[in-house]
Every structure is written in C-alpha cells, then in structure tokens.
mmCIF file of C-alpha atoms in Angstrom:
data_model
loop_
_atom_site.group_PDB
_atom_site.id
_atom_site.type_symbol
_atom_site.label_atom_id
_atom_site.label_comp_id
_atom_site.label_asym_id
_atom_site.label_seq_id
_atom_site.Cartn_x
_atom_site.Cartn_y
_atom_site.Cartn_z
ATOM 1 C CA MET A 1 -0.211 -0.109 0.194
ATOM 2 C CA ARG A 2 2.804 2.248 0.228
ATOM 3 C CA GLY A 3 2.945 3.230 -3.477
ATOM 4 C CA ASP A 4 -1.053 3.589 -3.319
ATOM 5 C CA LEU A 5 -2.093 6.526 -1.382
ATOM 6 C CA GLY A 6 -6.011 6.479 -2.538
ATOM 7 C CA SER A 7 -6.248 2.835 -1.243
ATOM 8 C CA ALA A 8 -4.338 3.567 1.871
ATOM 9 C CA ALA A 9 -7.007 6.791 2.245
ATOM 10 C CA TYR A 10 -9.803 4.572 1.607
ATOM 11 C CA LEU A 11 -8.669 1.912 4.391
ATOM 12 C CA ALA A 12 -8.233 4.632 6.424
ATOM 13 C CA CYS A 13 -11.435 5.998 6.155
ATOM 14 C CA THR A 14 -12.977 2.939 6.526
ATOM 15 C CA ALA A 15 -11.481 2.061 9.583
ATOM 16 C CA VAL A 16 -12.662 5.518 11.042
ATOM 17 C CA PHE A 17 -16.373 4.782 9.464
ATOM 18 C CA VAL A 18 -16.272 1.393 11.384
ATOM 19 C CA GLY A 19 -15.002 3.186 14.901
ATOM 20 C CA VAL A 20 -17.928 5.914 14.526
ATOM 21 C CA VAL A 21 -20.626 3.174 13.688
ATOM 22 C CA THR A 22 -19.315 0.900 16.805
ATOM 23 C CA TRP A 23 -18.886 3.745 18.991
ATOM 24 C CA MET A 24 -22.677 5.287 17.833
ATOM 25 C CA LEU A 25 -24.737 2.087 17.768
ATOM 26 C CA PRO A 26 -25.202 0.904 21.711
ATOM 27 C CA PRO A 27 -26.515 4.853 22.020
ATOM 28 C CA LEU A 28 -28.941 4.712 19.158
ATOM 29 C CA VAL A 29 -30.832 1.365 20.479
ATOM 30 C CA VAL A 30 -33.301 3.308 22.631
ATOM 31 C CA PRO A 31 -34.269 5.301 19.576
ATOM 32 C CA ALA A 32 -34.318 2.268 17.200
ATOM 33 C CA LEU A 33 -36.950 0.634 19.878
ATOM 34 C CA GLY A 34 -38.820 3.534 19.557
ATOM 35 C CA CYS A 35 -39.300 3.528 16.116
ATOM 36 C CA ALA A 36 -39.755 -0.008 16.235
ATOM 37 C CA ALA A 37 -42.890 0.715 18.614
ATOM 38 C CA LEU A 38 -43.924 3.607 16.883
ATOM 39 C CA ALA A 39 -44.296 1.208 13.565
ATOM 40 C CA VAL A 40 -45.876 -1.559 15.200
ATOM 41 C CA VAL A 41 -48.660 0.863 16.288
ATOM 42 C CA ALA A 42 -48.969 2.921 13.325
ATOM 43 C CA ILE A 43 -49.007 -0.187 10.553
ATOM 44 C CA PRO A 44 -52.541 -1.762 11.788
ATOM 45 C CA ALA A 45 -54.005 1.890 12.059
ATOM 46 C CA ARG A 46 -52.975 2.829 8.448
ATOM 47 C CA PRO A 47 -56.289 2.760 6.187
ATOM 48 C CA ARG A 48 -55.953 0.397 3.674
ATOM 49 C CA LYS A 49 -56.426 0.371 -0.137
ATOM 50 C CA GLY A 50 -60.356 0.165 -0.808
ATOM 51 C CA GLU A 51 -61.633 0.819 2.647
ATOM 52 C CA PRO A 52 -63.187 4.150 4.022
ATOM 53 C CA GLU A 53 -60.967 6.298 6.089
ATOM 54 C CA ARG A 54 -62.238 6.100 9.637
ATOM 55 C CA LEU A 55 -61.781 8.379 12.206
ATOM 56 C CA LEU A 56 -61.136 7.067 15.748
#
C-alpha cells in the first residue's frame, strides 16, 4: 500500500467509519426501539386501499 495513497486513504476512512458506527450503535438502540414500537402501533391503524377512512 505504500505506492497507492488512494487505497490507503480509503482504508483509513473505512477504519474511522467502523469506529464511529461501533461507538454510536449502542446509544441508538433506545431510539430504534422507539421507532419499532411506533411502527407496531401505526401499521394496523393506517387506512387500507379500498376501505373508507375511519376517524377514531
């Protein structure tokens, strides 16, 4: 890799990206669970094609 600076730069950027993703993933578990819970509630409540819209 000494002769190819572009590859070395890509490798360094990849290493930094993996480090940032690994560092940020645990704190993002809580918002991800919140999004999943919202989807579980919202999917059954959405209007279906061909059905009249219901107001709850």
